[in-house]
Amino acid sequence: MKNTITIILLFGLTALFGQNLKFDVMVKYSISRNGSNSERSIYGISTNSNYIMQILNNHDGSQTAHVYDLKSKEKYEFNVIEEKSNNKSGEFKFVHSNTISYSSYFPHPSQAKNVHFNFEKVSAENDIETVKLTFYKNKSKTKPYENFELKILNSDLNLFPLFRFTCLHPTEFITELNYVKPGLVTSAISENGLVKYILKSFEEASLELSLPN
């Protein structure tokens, strides 16, 4: 879906809907893990990292949008309905279909207490900062088990949460895993080279919808 696409929201009664959200950025990363390659796109709100949206293509040709509220730990599901005029696409309706809690399909939020990590600045050149991200087996951070070299492009916005949610499974929901300095991760490569995350595109978006109460 391109920037020019107009999003039309399907409302029932106004009282049924709550917060309005506008997703204004989109990232796409290529993901390579042990020889398996894929690409994944995620939409975000540049000024509010609590919300993430993914649009999925279903086997029957339909689309489903999943909106994650990382603060309340809820997922909102929407059916995406394309409207055509003179056989041309351009407008979409987002129809709410379901709301579920993370706890029904994802490990308990207390898992965050068992994820130990550290960011270490390695170097900075021009607008790119090189950062080492290390994951540890223990709270004292003496037993590392995975290292990544991150290249982070300087930015006025902290876009690390978009990278985390797109690439760092199974820790994508752990908001504590966040590099606080503003920037956009352009690549992340594991120490053994078997895992690579490469930014394919970063674009403006204009997708608006309302969450149900």
CSV table of N, CA, C and O in Angstrom, one decimal, residues 139-192:
chain,number,residue,atom,x,y,z
A,139,LYS,N,21.6,-12.9,34.6
A,139,LYS,CA,21.3,-11.5,35.0
A,139,LYS,C,22.6,-10.7,35.2
A,139,LYS,O,22.6,-9.5,35.0
A,140,SER,N,23.7,-11.4,35.7
A,140,SER,CA,24.9,-10.7,35.9
A,140,SER,C,25.7,-10.4,34.6
A,140,SER,O,26.7,-9.7,34.7
A,141,LYS,N,25.2,-10.8,33.5
A,141,LYS,CA,25.7,-10.6,32.2
A,141,LYS,C,27.2,-11.0,32.1
A,141,LYS,O,28.0,-10.3,31.5
A,142,THR,N,27.4,-12.2,32.5
A,142,THR,CA,28.8,-12.8,32.4
A,142,THR,C,28.8,-13.9,31.4
A,142,THR,O,29.9,-14.4,31.0
A,143,LYS,N,27.6,-14.4,30.9
A,143,LYS,CA,27.5,-15.5,30.0
A,143,LYS,C,26.8,-15.1,28.7
A,143,LYS,O,25.6,-15.4,28.5
A,144,PRO,N,27.5,-14.5,27.7
A,144,PRO,CA,26.9,-14.1,26.5
A,144,PRO,C,26.5,-15.3,25.6
A,144,PRO,O,27.3,-16.3,25.6
A,145,TYR,N,25.4,-15.2,24.9
A,145,TYR,CA,25.1,-16.3,24.0
A,145,TYR,C,24.8,-15.9,22.6
A,145,TYR,O,24.8,-16.7,21.6
A,146,GLU,N,24.7,-14.6,22.3
A,146,GLU,CA,24.5,-14.1,21.0
A,146,GLU,C,24.9,-12.6,20.9
A,146,GLU,O,24.6,-11.8,21.8
A,147,ASN,N,25.6,-12.3,19.8
A,147,ASN,CA,26.1,-10.9,19.6
A,147,ASN,C,25.7,-10.4,18.2
A,147,ASN,O,25.7,-11.2,17.3
A,148,PHE,N,25.3,-9.1,18.2
A,148,PHE,CA,25.0,-8.5,16.9
A,148,PHE,C,25.7,-7.2,16.7
A,148,PHE,O,25.9,-6.5,17.7
A,149,GLU,N,26.2,-7.0,15.5
A,149,GLU,CA,26.7,-5.7,15.2
A,149,GLU,C,25.7,-4.9,14.4
A,149,GLU,O,25.2,-5.2,13.4
A,150,LEU,N,25.2,-3.8,15.0
A,150,LEU,CA,24.2,-2.9,14.5
A,150,LEU,C,24.8,-1.7,13.8
A,150,LEU,O,25.7,-1.1,14.4
A,151,LYS,N,24.3,-1.3,12.7
A,151,LYS,CA,24.5,-0.1,12.1
A,151,LYS,C,23.3,0.8,12.2
A,151,LYS,O,22.2,0.4,11.8
A,152,ILE,N,23.4,2.0,12.9
A,152,ILE,CA,22.3,2.8,13.2
A,152,ILE,C,22.4,4.2,12.6
A,152,ILE,O,23.4,4.9,12.9
A,153,LEU,N,21.5,4.5,11.7
A,153,LEU,CA,21.6,5.8,11.0
A,153,LEU,C,21.0,6.9,12.0
A,153,LEU,O,19.9,6.7,12.5
A,154,ASN,N,21.7,8.0,12.2
A,154,ASN,CA,21.2,9.0,13.1
A,154,ASN,C,19.9,9.6,12.6
A,154,ASN,O,19.6,9.7,11.4
A,155,SER,N,19.0,9.9,13.5
A,155,SER,CA,17.7,10.4,13.2
A,155,SER,C,17.1,11.2,14.4
A,155,SER,O,17.6,11.1,15.5
A,156,ASP,N,16.1,12.0,14.1
A,156,ASP,CA,15.5,12.7,15.2
A,156,ASP,C,14.5,11.8,15.9
A,156,ASP,O,14.0,12.2,17.0
A,157,LEU,N,14.2,10.6,15.4
A,157,LEU,CA,13.2,9.7,15.9
A,157,LEU,C,13.9,8.4,16.4
A,157,LEU,O,14.8,8.0,15.8
A,158,ASN,N,13.4,7.9,17.5
A,158,ASN,CA,13.9,6.6,17.9
A,158,ASN,C,13.0,5.5,17.2
A,158,ASN,O,11.9,5.2,17.6
A,159,LEU,N,13.6,4.9,16.2
A,159,LEU,CA,12.9,3.9,15.4
A,159,LEU,C,13.4,2.5,15.7
A,159,LEU,O,13.0,1.5,15.0
A,160,PHE,N,14.1,2.3,16.8
A,160,PHE,CA,14.6,1.0,17.1
A,160,PHE,C,13.4,0.0,17.4
A,160,PHE,O,13.5,-1.1,17.0
A,161,PRO,N,12.3,0.5,18.0
A,161,PRO,CA,11.2,-0.4,18.3
A,161,PRO,C,10.7,-1.1,17.0
A,161,PRO,O,10.2,-2.2,17.0
A,162,LEU,N,10.7,-0.4,15.9
A,162,LEU,CA,10.3,-1.0,14.6
A,162,LEU,C,11.2,-2.1,14.2
A,162,LEU,O,10.8,-3.2,13.7
A,163,PHE,N,12.5,-1.9,14.4
A,163,PHE,CA,13.5,-3.0,14.1
A,163,PHE,C,13.3,-4.2,15.0
A,163,PHE,O,13.2,-5.3,14.6
A,164,ARG,N,13.1,-3.9,16.3
A,164,ARG,CA,12.9,-5.0,17.3
A,164,ARG,C,11.7,-5.8,16.9
A,164,ARG,O,11.7,-7.1,16.9
A,165,PHE,N,10.6,-5.2,16.6
A,165,PHE,CA,9.4,-5.9,16.3
A,165,PHE,C,9.4,-6.7,15.0
A,165,PHE,O,8.9,-7.8,14.9
A,166,THR,N,10.1,-6.1,14.0
A,166,THR,CA,10.2,-6.8,12.7
A,166,THR,C,11.2,-8.0,12.8
A,166,THR,O,10.9,-9.0,12.2
A,167,CYS,N,12.3,-7.8,13.5
A,167,CYS,CA,13.4,-8.8,13.4
A,167,CYS,C,13.7,-9.7,14.6
A,167,CYS,O,14.1,-10.8,14.5
A,168,LEU,N,13.5,-9.1,15.8
A,168,LEU,CA,14.1,-9.8,17.0
A,168,LEU,C,13.1,-10.7,17.7
A,168,LEU,O,12.9,-10.6,18.9
A,169,HIS,N,12.6,-11.7,16.9
A,169,HIS,CA,11.8,-12.7,17.5
A,169,HIS,C,12.7,-13.7,18.4
A,169,HIS,O,13.8,-14.0,17.9
A,170,PRO,N,12.3,-14.1,19.6
A,170,PRO,CA,11.0,-13.9,20.2
A,170,PRO,C,10.9,-12.8,21.2
A,170,PRO,O,10.1,-12.8,22.1
A,171,THR,N,11.7,-11.8,21.1
A,171,THR,CA,11.8,-10.7,22.0
A,171,THR,C,11.1,-9.4,21.5
A,171,THR,O,11.2,-8.3,22.1
A,172,GLU,N,10.3,-9.5,20.5
A,172,GLU,CA,9.7,-8.3,19.8
A,172,GLU,C,8.7,-7.6,20.7
A,172,GLU,O,8.5,-6.4,20.5
A,173,PHE,N,8.1,-8.3,21.7
A,173,PHE,CA,7.1,-7.6,22.5
A,173,PHE,C,7.8,-7.0,23.8
A,173,PHE,O,7.1,-6.4,24.6
A,174,ILE,N,9.0,-7.2,24.0
A,174,ILE,CA,9.7,-6.7,25.2
A,174,ILE,C,10.2,-5.3,25.0
A,174,ILE,O,11.2,-5.0,24.4
A,175,THR,N,9.4,-4.3,25.5
A,175,THR,CA,9.6,-2.9,25.2
A,175,THR,C,10.9,-2.4,25.9
A,175,THR,O,11.5,-1.4,25.5
A,176,GLU,N,11.3,-3.1,26.9
A,176,GLU,CA,12.6,-2.8,27.6
A,176,GLU,C,13.8,-2.9,26.7
A,176,GLU,O,14.8,-2.3,26.9
A,177,LEU,N,13.7,-3.8,25.7
A,177,LEU,CA,14.8,-3.9,24.7
A,177,LEU,C,14.7,-2.8,23.7
A,177,LEU,O,14.0,-2.8,22.7
A,178,ASN,N,15.4,-1.7,24.1
A,178,ASN,CA,15.3,-0.5,23.3
A,178,ASN,C,16.6,0.3,23.4
A,178,ASN,O,17.1,0.6,24.5
A,179,TYR,N,17.1,0.7,22.3
A,179,TYR,CA,18.3,1.6,22.2
A,179,TYR,C,17.7,3.0,22.3
A,179,TYR,O,17.1,3.5,21.4
A,180,VAL,N,18.1,3.7,23.4
A,180,VAL,CA,17.4,5.0,23.7
A,180,VAL,C,17.8,6.1,22.8
A,180,VAL,O,17.1,7.1,22.6
A,181,LYS,N,19.0,6.0,22.1
A,181,LYS,CA,19.4,7.1,21.3
A,181,LYS,C,18.7,7.1,20.0
A,181,LYS,O,18.5,6.0,19.4
A,182,PRO,N,18.1,8.2,19.5
A,182,PRO,CA,17.4,8.2,18.3
A,182,PRO,C,18.2,7.6,17.1
A,182,PRO,O,19.4,7.9,17.0
A,183,GLY,N,17.5,6.9,16.2
A,183,GLY,CA,18.1,6.4,15.1
A,183,GLY,C,17.3,5.3,14.4
A,183,GLY,O,16.3,4.8,14.9
A,184,LEU,N,17.8,4.9,13.2
A,184,LEU,CA,17.1,3.8,12.4
A,184,LEU,C,18.1,2.7,12.1
A,184,LEU,O,19.2,3.0,11.6
A,185,VAL,N,17.8,1.5,12.5
A,185,VAL,CA,18.8,0.4,12.3
A,185,VAL,C,18.8,0.0,10.8
A,185,VAL,O,17.7,-0.3,10.3
A,186,THR,N,19.9,0.1,10.2
A,186,THR,CA,20.0,-0.2,8.8
A,186,THR,C,20.5,-1.6,8.5
A,186,THR,O,20.3,-2.2,7.5
A,187,SER,N,21.2,-2.2,9.5
A,187,SER,CA,21.6,-3.6,9.4
A,187,SER,C,22.0,-4.1,10.8
A,187,SER,O,22.4,-3.4,11.7
A,188,ALA,N,21.8,-5.4,10.9
A,188,ALA,CA,22.2,-6.1,12.2
A,188,ALA,C,22.7,-7.5,11.8
A,188,ALA,O,22.0,-8.3,11.2
A,189,ILE,N,24.0,-7.8,12.1
A,189,ILE,CA,24.6,-9.1,11.7
A,189,ILE,C,25.2,-9.8,12.9
A,189,ILE,O,25.9,-9.2,13.7
A,190,SER,N,24.8,-11.0,13.0
A,190,SER,CA,25.3,-11.8,14.2
A,190,SER,C,26.8,-12.0,14.1
A,190,SER,O,27.4,-12.0,13.0
A,191,GLU,N,27.4,-12.3,15.2
A,191,GLU,CA,28.9,-12.5,15.2
A,191,GLU,C,29.3,-13.6,14.3
A,191,GLU,O,30.4,-13.6,13.7
A,192,ASN,N,28.5,-14.7,14.2
A,192,ASN,CA,28.9,-15.8,13.4
A,192,ASN,C,28.4,-15.7,11.9
A,192,ASN,O,28.7,-16.5,11.1
